[in-house]
Each structure stands twice: as structure tokens, then as C-alpha cells.
mmCIF file of C-alpha atoms in Angstrom:
data_model
loop_
_atom_site.group_PDB
_atom_site.id
_atom_site.type_symbol
_atom_site.label_atom_id
_atom_site.label_comp_id
_atom_site.label_asym_id
_atom_site.label_seq_id
_atom_site.Cartn_x
_atom_site.Cartn_y
_atom_site.Cartn_z
ATOM 1 C CA MET G 1 0.000 0.000 0.000
ATOM 2 C CA HIS G 2 1.317 3.454 -0.949
ATOM 3 C CA SER G 3 1.744 6.126 1.709
ATOM 4 C CA ASP G 4 0.593 9.713 1.112
ATOM 5 C CA HIS G 5 4.215 10.702 0.529
ATOM 6 C CA ASP G 6 5.084 7.949 -1.954
ATOM 7 C CA PRO G 7 6.469 9.644 -5.109
ATOM 8 C CA ALA G 8 5.233 6.676 -7.189
ATOM 9 C CA GLN G 9 1.687 7.956 -6.650
ATOM 10 C CA LEU G 10 2.418 11.451 -7.993
ATOM 11 C CA LEU G 11 1.299 11.980 -11.583
ATOM 12 C CA ASP G 12 3.856 12.862 -14.221
ATOM 13 C CA PRO G 13 3.320 16.462 -15.488
ATOM 14 C CA LYS G 14 3.120 15.154 -19.091
ATOM 15 C CA LEU G 15 0.119 13.020 -18.050
ATOM 16 C CA LEU G 16 -1.530 16.064 -16.457
ATOM 17 C CA THR G 17 -0.914 18.049 -19.667
ATOM 18 C CA LEU G 18 -2.455 15.242 -21.736
ATOM 19 C CA PHE G 19 -5.492 15.190 -19.425
ATOM 20 C CA VAL G 20 -6.158 18.924 -20.010
ATOM 21 C CA LEU G 21 -5.567 18.587 -23.791
ATOM 22 C CA LEU G 22 -7.997 15.653 -24.063
ATOM 23 C CA TYR G 23 -10.550 17.618 -22.066
ATOM 24 C CA THR G 24 -10.299 20.640 -24.394
ATOM 25 C CA THR G 25 -9.781 18.881 -27.802
ATOM 26 C CA ARG G 26 -11.906 15.723 -27.145
ATOM 27 C CA SER G 27 -9.463 13.980 -29.509
ATOM 28 C CA VAL G 28 -6.438 11.689 -29.005
ATOM 29 C CA THR G 29 -5.182 12.676 -32.498
ATOM 30 C CA ARG G 30 -5.252 16.419 -31.783
ATOM 31 C CA ALA G 31 -3.764 15.914 -28.314
ATOM 32 C CA ALA G 32 -0.916 13.902 -29.906
ATOM 33 C CA GLU G 33 -0.269 16.732 -32.412
ATOM 34 C CA ALA G 34 -0.208 19.363 -29.647
ATOM 35 C CA LEU G 35 2.230 17.246 -27.617
ATOM 36 C CA GLU G 36 4.298 16.404 -30.732
ATOM 37 C CA GLN G 37 4.014 12.709 -29.878
ATOM 38 C CA SER G 38 2.830 9.733 -31.920
ATOM 39 C CA GLN G 39 -0.759 8.578 -31.442
ATOM 40 C CA PRO G 40 0.299 5.172 -29.960
ATOM 41 C CA THR G 41 2.479 7.007 -27.375
ATOM 42 C CA VAL G 42 -0.420 9.249 -26.353
ATOM 43 C CA SER G 43 -2.764 6.238 -26.201
ATOM 44 C CA ALA G 44 -0.243 4.517 -23.891
ATOM 45 C CA TRP G 45 -0.117 7.655 -21.687
ATOM 46 C CA LEU G 46 -3.930 7.696 -21.514
ATOM 47 C CA ALA G 47 -3.947 4.022 -20.503
ATOM 48 C CA ARG G 48 -1.467 4.872 -17.730
ATOM 49 C CA LEU G 49 -3.656 7.775 -16.556
ATOM 50 C CA ARG G 50 -6.733 5.539 -16.457
ATOM 51 C CA GLU G 51 -4.812 2.948 -14.444
ATOM 52 C CA LEU G 52 -3.459 5.494 -11.936
ATOM 53 C CA LEU G 53 -6.806 7.235 -11.440
ATOM 54 C CA GLY G 54 -8.948 4.083 -11.608
ATOM 55 C CA ASP G 55 -11.415 5.566 -14.092
ATOM 56 C CA PRO G 56 -11.916 5.573 -17.917
ATOM 57 C CA LEU G 57 -11.771 9.414 -17.766
ATOM 58 C CA PHE G 58 -12.620 9.899 -21.484
ATOM 59 C CA VAL G 59 -15.096 7.707 -23.361
ATOM 60 C CA ARG G 60 -15.306 7.445 -27.172
ATOM 61 C CA THR G 61 -18.624 8.783 -28.548
ATOM 62 C CA GLY G 62 -19.862 10.098 -31.912
ATOM 63 C CA ALA G 63 -18.950 13.588 -30.647
ATOM 64 C CA GLY G 64 -15.372 12.645 -29.752
ATOM 65 C CA MET G 65 -13.845 11.674 -26.389
ATOM 66 C CA GLN G 66 -16.345 12.722 -23.723
ATOM 67 C CA PRO G 67 -15.175 13.232 -20.103
ATOM 68 C CA THR G 68 -16.598 11.003 -17.376
ATOM 69 C CA PRO G 69 -17.960 12.589 -14.153
ATOM 70 C CA ARG G 70 -14.605 11.787 -12.524
ATOM 71 C CA ALA G 71 -12.742 13.681 -15.304
ATOM 72 C CA GLU G 72 -15.147 16.646 -14.922
ATOM 73 C CA ALA G 73 -14.389 16.730 -11.198
ATOM 74 C CA LEU G 74 -10.618 16.552 -11.790
ATOM 75 C CA VAL G 75 -10.140 19.097 -14.573
ATOM 76 C CA GLU G 76 -9.868 22.200 -12.317
ATOM 77 C CA PRO G 77 -7.476 20.624 -9.751
ATOM 78 C CA VAL G 78 -5.323 19.356 -12.672
ATOM 79 C CA ARG G 79 -5.194 22.850 -14.223
ATOM 80 C CA GLU G 80 -4.244 24.327 -10.844
ATOM 81 C CA ALA G 81 -1.531 21.678 -10.354
ATOM 82 C CA LEU G 82 -0.009 22.478 -13.758
ATOM 83 C CA GLN G 83 -0.121 26.201 -12.975
ATOM 84 C CA SER G 84 1.675 25.585 -9.659
ATOM 85 C CA LEU G 85 4.335 23.472 -11.393
ATOM 86 C CA ARG G 86 4.903 26.256 -13.941
ATOM 87 C CA ARG G 87 5.304 28.777 -11.117
ATOM 88 C CA ILE G 88 7.852 26.505 -9.413
ATOM 89 C CA SER G 89 9.808 26.057 -12.657
ATOM 90 C CA ALA G 90 9.715 29.736 -13.624
ATOM 91 C CA PRO G 91 13.033 31.553 -13.174
ATOM 92 C CA ALA G 92 13.315 33.681 -10.014
ATOM 93 C CA ARG G 93 11.869 37.133 -10.554
ATOM 94 C CA GLU G 94 14.478 39.800 -10.955
ATOM 95 C CA PHE G 95 14.530 42.633 -8.426
ATOM 96 C CA VAL G 96 14.322 45.970 -10.257
ATOM 97 C CA PRO G 97 15.064 48.672 -7.637
ATOM 98 C CA ALA G 98 13.646 51.593 -9.646
ATOM 99 C CA GLN G 99 10.257 49.836 -9.953
ATOM 100 C CA ALA G 100 10.159 47.907 -6.665
ATOM 101 C CA GLN G 101 7.358 48.622 -4.214
ATOM 102 C CA ARG G 102 8.076 46.688 -1.052
ATOM 103 C CA GLY G 103 9.357 47.031 2.484
ATOM 104 C CA PHE G 104 12.548 45.767 4.136
ATOM 105 C CA ARG G 105 12.875 45.210 7.890
ATOM 106 C CA VAL G 106 16.442 45.764 9.118
ATOM 107 C CA CYS G 107 17.541 44.890 12.674
ATOM 108 C CA MET G 108 19.852 47.508 14.198
ATOM 109 C CA THR G 109 20.678 49.287 17.462
ATOM 110 C CA ASP G 110 19.619 52.846 18.207
ATOM 111 C CA ALA G 111 23.258 53.926 17.606
ATOM 112 C CA SER G 112 22.886 52.662 14.030
ATOM 113 C CA HIS G 113 19.806 54.874 13.617
ATOM 114 C CA ILE G 114 22.256 57.782 13.902
ATOM 115 C CA THR G 115 25.349 56.350 12.170
ATOM 116 C CA LEU G 116 24.186 53.854 9.521
ATOM 117 C CA LEU G 117 20.531 54.540 8.772
ATOM 118 C CA PRO G 118 20.793 58.029 7.198
ATOM 119 C CA ARG G 119 23.351 56.792 4.621
ATOM 120 C CA LEU G 120 21.301 53.681 3.893
ATOM 121 C CA LEU G 121 18.115 55.684 3.450
ATOM 122 C CA ARG G 122 19.809 58.181 1.105
ATOM 123 C CA ARG G 123 21.092 55.348 -1.118
ATOM 124 C CA VAL G 124 17.761 53.494 -1.085
ATOM 125 C CA ARG G 125 15.882 56.703 -1.974
ATOM 126 C CA ALA G 126 18.233 57.280 -4.903
ATOM 127 C CA GLN G 127 18.015 53.737 -6.307
ATOM 128 C CA ALA G 128 14.564 52.550 -5.218
ATOM 129 C CA PRO G 129 12.309 55.524 -4.428
ATOM 130 C CA ARG G 130 9.238 53.405 -3.563
ATOM 131 C CA VAL G 131 11.007 50.985 -1.207
ATOM 132 C CA ARG G 132 10.160 51.401 2.485
ATOM 133 C CA LEU G 133 12.500 50.662 5.394
ATOM 134 C CA GLU G 134 11.618 49.658 8.938
ATOM 135 C CA ALA G 135 14.313 49.605 11.629
ATOM 136 C CA ILE G 136 13.664 47.032 14.350
ATOM 137 C CA PRO G 137 15.796 46.426 17.483
ATOM 138 C CA ILE G 138 18.573 43.851 17.719
ATOM 139 C CA ASP G 139 17.705 41.626 20.674
ATOM 140 C CA ASP G 140 17.638 37.959 21.695
ATOM 141 C CA GLY G 141 14.813 37.315 19.218
ATOM 142 C CA THR G 142 16.743 38.622 16.190
ATOM 143 C CA PRO G 143 17.981 35.184 14.987
ATOM 144 C CA ARG G 144 14.377 33.873 15.046
ATOM 145 C CA GLU G 145 13.102 36.959 13.184
ATOM 146 C CA LEU G 146 15.685 36.420 10.428
ATOM 147 C CA GLU G 147 14.998 32.688 10.274
ATOM 148 C CA ALA G 148 11.224 33.187 10.027
ATOM 149 C CA GLY G 149 11.618 35.798 7.282
ATOM 150 C CA HIS G 150 10.109 38.534 9.515
ATOM 151 C CA ALA G 151 13.369 40.500 9.142
ATOM 152 C CA ASP G 152 15.569 40.758 6.048
ATOM 153 C CA LEU G 153 18.927 41.730 7.489
ATOM 154 C CA ALA G 154 20.697 42.577 10.752
ATOM 155 C CA LEU G 155 23.471 45.189 10.981
ATOM 156 C CA GLY G 156 25.715 45.273 14.034
ATOM 157 C CA ILE G 157 27.124 42.701 16.412
ATOM 158 C CA ILE G 158 25.336 39.394 17.150
ATOM 159 C CA PRO G 159 27.738 36.953 18.816
ATOM 160 C CA GLY G 160 27.120 33.197 18.771
ATOM 161 C CA LEU G 161 24.690 32.824 15.867
ATOM 162 C CA GLU G 162 23.841 29.182 15.110
ATOM 163 C CA SER G 163 24.435 27.526 11.754
ATOM 164 C CA GLY G 164 22.108 28.528 8.931
ATOM 165 C CA PHE G 165 23.245 32.170 8.988
ATOM 166 C CA TYR G 166 25.602 34.070 6.728
ATOM 167 C CA GLN G 167 27.658 37.031 7.895
ATOM 168 C CA GLN G 168 29.841 39.634 6.208
ATOM 169 C CA VAL G 169 32.422 41.786 8.002
ATOM 170 C CA PHE G 170 32.093 45.556 7.564
ATOM 171 C CA TYR G 171 34.601 47.271 9.874
ATOM 172 C CA GLU G 172 36.246 47.184 13.300
ATOM 173 C CA GLN G 173 35.250 49.471 16.137
ATOM 174 C CA ASP G 174 37.202 50.708 19.124
ATOM 175 C CA PHE G 175 36.034 52.978 21.951
ATOM 176 C CA VAL G 176 36.424 56.719 22.540
ATOM 177 C CA CYS G 177 35.441 59.122 25.305
ATOM 178 C CA LEU G 178 33.197 62.139 24.846
ATOM 179 C CA VAL G 179 33.422 65.260 27.003
ATOM 180 C CA SER G 180 32.078 68.786 26.877
ATOM 181 C CA PRO G 181 34.461 71.372 25.349
ATOM 182 C CA GLN G 182 33.795 73.391 28.544
ATOM 183 C CA HIS G 183 34.786 70.523 30.883
ATOM 184 C CA PRO G 184 36.431 72.112 33.978
ATOM 185 C CA LEU G 185 39.166 69.472 34.422
ATOM 186 C CA ILE G 186 39.540 67.480 31.168
ATOM 187 C CA HIS G 187 40.967 69.294 28.144
ATOM 188 C CA ASP G 188 42.851 67.666 25.245
ATOM 189 C CA THR G 189 43.840 64.350 26.844
ATOM 190 C CA LEU G 190 42.252 61.989 29.326
ATOM 191 C CA THR G 191 44.441 60.066 31.778
ATOM 192 C CA LEU G 192 43.386 56.920 33.620
ATOM 193 C CA GLU G 193 43.516 58.919 36.866
ATOM 194 C CA GLN G 194 41.170 61.583 35.456
ATOM 195 C CA TYR G 195 38.898 58.847 34.052
ATOM 196 C CA GLN G 196 38.530 57.225 37.477
ATOM 197 C CA ALA G 197 37.996 60.566 39.208
ATOM 198 C CA ALA G 198 35.357 61.761 36.710
ATOM 199 C CA ALA G 199 31.583 61.302 36.821
ATOM 200 C CA HIS G 200 30.262 59.096 34.024
ATOM 201 C CA VAL G 201 27.165 58.507 31.938
ATOM 202 C CA GLN G 202 26.580 54.861 30.999
ATOM 203 C CA VAL G 203 24.634 53.847 27.866
ATOM 204 C CA LEU G 204 22.959 50.444 28.176
ATOM 205 C CA SER G 205 22.531 49.853 24.447
ATOM 206 C CA GLY G 206 23.765 46.984 22.267
ATOM 207 C CA LYS G 207 26.450 44.357 22.853
ATOM 208 C CA SER G 208 29.255 46.969 22.885
ATOM 209 C CA HIS G 209 28.100 48.050 26.363
ATOM 210 C CA ALA G 210 28.808 44.514 27.699
ATOM 211 C CA LEU G 211 32.321 44.520 26.103
ATOM 212 C CA LEU G 212 33.144 47.805 27.829
ATOM 213 C CA GLU G 213 31.902 46.564 31.219
ATOM 214 C CA GLU G 214 33.987 43.361 30.898
ATOM 215 C CA ALA G 215 37.131 45.384 30.081
ATOM 216 C CA LEU G 216 36.587 47.703 33.067
ATOM 217 C CA LYS G 217 36.097 44.706 35.363
ATOM 218 C CA ALA G 218 39.154 42.854 33.995
ATOM 219 C CA GLN G 219 41.360 45.916 34.542
ATOM 220 C CA ARG G 220 39.735 46.665 37.925
ATOM 221 C CA VAL G 221 38.775 50.175 36.824
ATOM 222 C CA GLN G 222 35.992 51.700 38.913
ATOM 223 C CA ARG G 223 33.706 54.289 37.281
ATOM 224 C CA ASP G 224 31.496 56.686 39.158
ATOM 225 C CA VAL G 225 28.306 56.344 37.075
ATOM 226 C CA LEU G 226 25.903 59.183 37.876
ATOM 227 C CA LEU G 227 23.511 58.623 34.963
ATOM 228 C CA ARG G 228 22.374 55.538 33.091
ATOM 229 C CA LEU G 229 20.590 55.904 29.728
ATOM 230 C CA PRO G 230 18.775 53.126 27.838
ATOM 231 C CA GLY G 231 20.105 54.412 24.488
ATOM 232 C CA PHE G 232 21.920 57.227 22.717
ATOM 233 C CA LEU G 233 18.975 59.631 22.498
ATOM 234 C CA GLY G 234 19.861 62.645 24.632
ATOM 235 C CA LEU G 235 23.457 61.565 25.277
ATOM 236 C CA ALA G 236 25.087 64.422 23.331
ATOM 237 C CA THR G 237 22.997 67.057 25.139
ATOM 238 C CA VAL G 238 23.781 65.552 28.551
ATOM 239 C CA VAL G 239 27.549 65.500 27.852
ATOM 240 C CA ALA G 240 27.526 69.043 26.382
ATOM 241 C CA ASP G 241 25.691 70.489 29.391
ATOM 242 C CA THR G 242 27.518 68.642 32.238
ATOM 243 C CA ASP G 243 30.964 67.423 33.329
ATOM 244 C CA LEU G 244 29.987 63.752 32.678
ATOM 245 C CA VAL G 245 32.210 61.517 30.549
ATOM 246 C CA ALA G 246 30.696 59.029 28.061
ATOM 247 C CA THR G 247 32.655 56.004 26.805
ATOM 248 C CA VAL G 248 31.146 54.859 23.495
ATOM 249 C CA PRO G 249 32.045 53.069 20.237
ATOM 250 C CA ARG G 250 34.067 55.340 17.938
ATOM 251 C CA GLN G 251 31.560 55.674 15.118
ATOM 252 C CA ILE G 252 28.633 56.817 17.253
ATOM 253 C CA GLY G 253 31.032 58.929 19.371
ATOM 254 C CA GLU G 254 32.449 60.806 16.372
ATOM 255 C CA THR G 255 28.974 61.300 14.867
ATOM 256 C CA LEU G 256 27.534 62.696 18.134
ATOM 257 C CA ALA G 257 30.616 64.905 18.626
ATOM 258 C CA ARG G 258 30.299 66.324 15.102
ATOM 259 C CA ASN G 259 26.588 67.044 15.509
ATOM 260 C CA GLY G 260 26.730 68.246 19.128
ATOM 261 C CA GLY G 261 30.074 70.076 19.307
ATOM 262 C CA LEU G 262 31.698 67.611 21.755
ATOM 263 C CA LYS G 263 35.344 66.636 22.256
ATOM 264 C CA VAL G 264 36.461 63.115 21.243
ATOM 265 C CA LEU G 265 39.370 61.794 23.346
ATOM 266 C CA ALA G 266 41.315 58.552 23.289
ATOM 267 C CA CYS G 267 39.987 56.076 25.842
ATOM 268 C CA PRO G 268 42.591 55.540 28.620
ATOM 269 C CA ILE G 269 41.612 51.886 29.140
ATOM 270 C CA ALA G 270 42.137 49.085 26.626
ATOM 271 C CA VAL G 271 38.773 47.799 25.402
ATOM 272 C CA PRO G 272 38.850 44.939 22.871
ATOM 273 C CA ARG G 273 37.808 45.998 19.387
ATOM 274 C CA TYR G 274 34.714 44.384 17.954
ATOM 275 C CA THR G 275 33.547 43.773 14.409
ATOM 276 C CA VAL G 276 30.425 45.254 12.868
ATOM 277 C CA LYS G 277 28.858 42.825 10.386
ATOM 278 C CA GLN G 278 25.702 42.193 8.425
ATOM 279 C CA TYR G 279 23.839 38.939 9.051
ATOM 280 C CA TRP G 280 21.174 37.127 7.042
ATOM 281 C CA HIS G 281 19.564 33.704 7.061
ATOM 282 C CA ALA G 282 20.330 31.021 4.480
ATOM 283 C CA ARG G 283 16.689 31.083 3.304
ATOM 284 C CA MET G 284 17.273 34.633 1.978
ATOM 285 C CA HIS G 285 20.713 33.992 0.493
ATOM 286 C CA HIS G 286 19.533 33.646 -3.134
ATOM 287 C CA ASP G 287 16.599 36.070 -2.915
ATOM 288 C CA PRO G 288 17.238 38.854 -5.491
ATOM 289 C CA ALA G 289 15.739 41.627 -3.304
ATOM 290 C CA ASN G 290 17.731 40.578 -0.246
ATOM 291 C CA ARG G 291 20.907 40.312 -2.331
ATOM 292 C CA TRP G 292 20.348 43.868 -3.631
ATOM 293 C CA LEU G 293 19.964 45.208 -0.076
ATOM 294 C CA ARG G 294 23.063 43.306 1.159
ATOM 295 C CA ASN G 295 25.188 44.568 -1.737
ATOM 296 C CA LEU G 296 23.981 48.109 -1.115
ATOM 297 C CA CYS G 297 24.951 47.866 2.590
ATOM 298 C CA ALA G 298 28.338 46.338 1.718
ATOM 299 C CA SER G 299 29.071 49.180 -0.723
ATOM 300 C CA LEU G 300 28.177 51.745 1.975
ATOM 301 C CA TYR G 301 29.780 50.249 5.083
ATOM 302 C CA MET G 302 32.588 47.900 4.055
ATOM 303 C CA ASN G 303 35.771 49.022 5.858
ATOM 304 C CA GLY G 304 33.800 51.716 7.682
#
């Protein structure tokens, strides 16, 4: 007895095509011509169809081959099956940026909203004016979002991804310190002694925050943290208006300093560099739209 998944039970597409041709032409001869097969071959195919479906299907009458009730019931499902097979066999649709109307969901930290997103949006607007972007947070659920196809790409740092993911290196990041240009004690350099004596603002955003905390702990450096922020919104204003020191990844630090008139100083403690990458799931690897977005990001961010 055949199981539901036995391939021997599945009908050959050529038999399905013959079925539809016989239904429309009511003639073995005309079906054979359309299929460019000999009449005996087509008769043999019909015999096979009858055997597999357990029904005569088409009966010879004065008005040609007339379908049986079973054939009448099957004609629509057979047409749909052939249509589905054609869709499966059709070449992948090209992604044409200038004409595309779709959305992409990109996982990123709030720092990337400031550093990466404006450049990405400018390039997308230039190449694909009707494409929409949605930035969603990088968190513990990001791998599942990518795997399920709910997100297209992740930009940043996601350590320990399981197999089934691709990643591409963009650039390395180190850490810098931000201070107000009017800071009463810190001017053009920042010593370890000054760093430990200063008041600090801590940003609890992204994996970079954990790297910094580990480095401080390993080197037994104590910080006097007077303010904790969940993200980078407001950080530049706080640093500009107070004597607090912020220790942040270089790219966000330099961007905030440029926009907010802050000083960027070398960090007096050694924090391991980390690598910013883009990540995507294997299911999206050959998708033309996803490939376009990945290539666009690589052209913007590769090597910083």
C-alpha cells in the first residue's frame, strides 16, 4: 500500500498536460499533435492515466472523447496543479530597484539609527524611491526573526549565531570618550587617573556596552556612574551640558561629537575591538531583493 508521501503515486506532469488537452480537444489525435508525440504514445499515456486514477476518464462517442464525471471533477485541480508546477519552474523574478514597491525590515541598534541609517536611506531613496524601510531592534529574538523571514537583514554585532546564517564583516570598532568642550578638568587628553575621578554617563545599548563593562572589570577600573541611559537619544545634550564623561564606540562617538560640538578623546583603558557585520539567514541567500539590499549595505559600510 502506498503512503501519502510515496512519489510513485504522484502523476507525471506530461500526463496532467495530456489530461487537459484531451478535455479541451476531445481527440487523441489532436492531443498527440499538440504534444508532438505519436498517437500510440499518447494512447499509452492515456492508458497509464486511467490505471493510476482508476477511471476511464474519457469515453469514445460520436462527438469525440467525452469526459466522465470523474474527469469533470478533476479538470480544475489538474489545471491548478499544472499552474503551480509552472510557477515553481519559472526563473526567479528579478529585483528591479527603480520599480520595486516593497518594504525591508532591518535589525539595528539605536546607535545605528544615527550612524548607519541616514546613509542607507539616502542610497535606497536614490536607487529605489518606492522601497520602504523599517528599523527594528537587535535583541535575543533577532535570529528567530531572520529565520522566520520577519526580518531581512541585521546590521551590528550578534555573537554566537547558530548555523544557517551568513555574515559579512564591515569594519572594526574601538572605543572613545566624549566630554564637553567646557569641561572644567579634562581638556585635550584623558588620563586613567582623570577617568577614574570623573563622573560618568553609561549607555545600556547593544552588545558593545557589555564589552566595555567586561574590560573595566578585567582591569579593575571603577567608574562613578551618575547617569544611566537606555540608548543614545539625549546623550550628546547631557555631555555638552555637564561634566559627565561618556565612553562609546568610535563611530557613534564621532557622529555625536560632530553634531553636538563635543570633544572626542582617546579612551585611557584598553577595550577589545569588535567587528560590525551584516547577518542574514540562508533562506534569503539567493533572494534577489535581499541580495540587492546586502550589496547596497556592503558598498556603503565595508571598511567603515
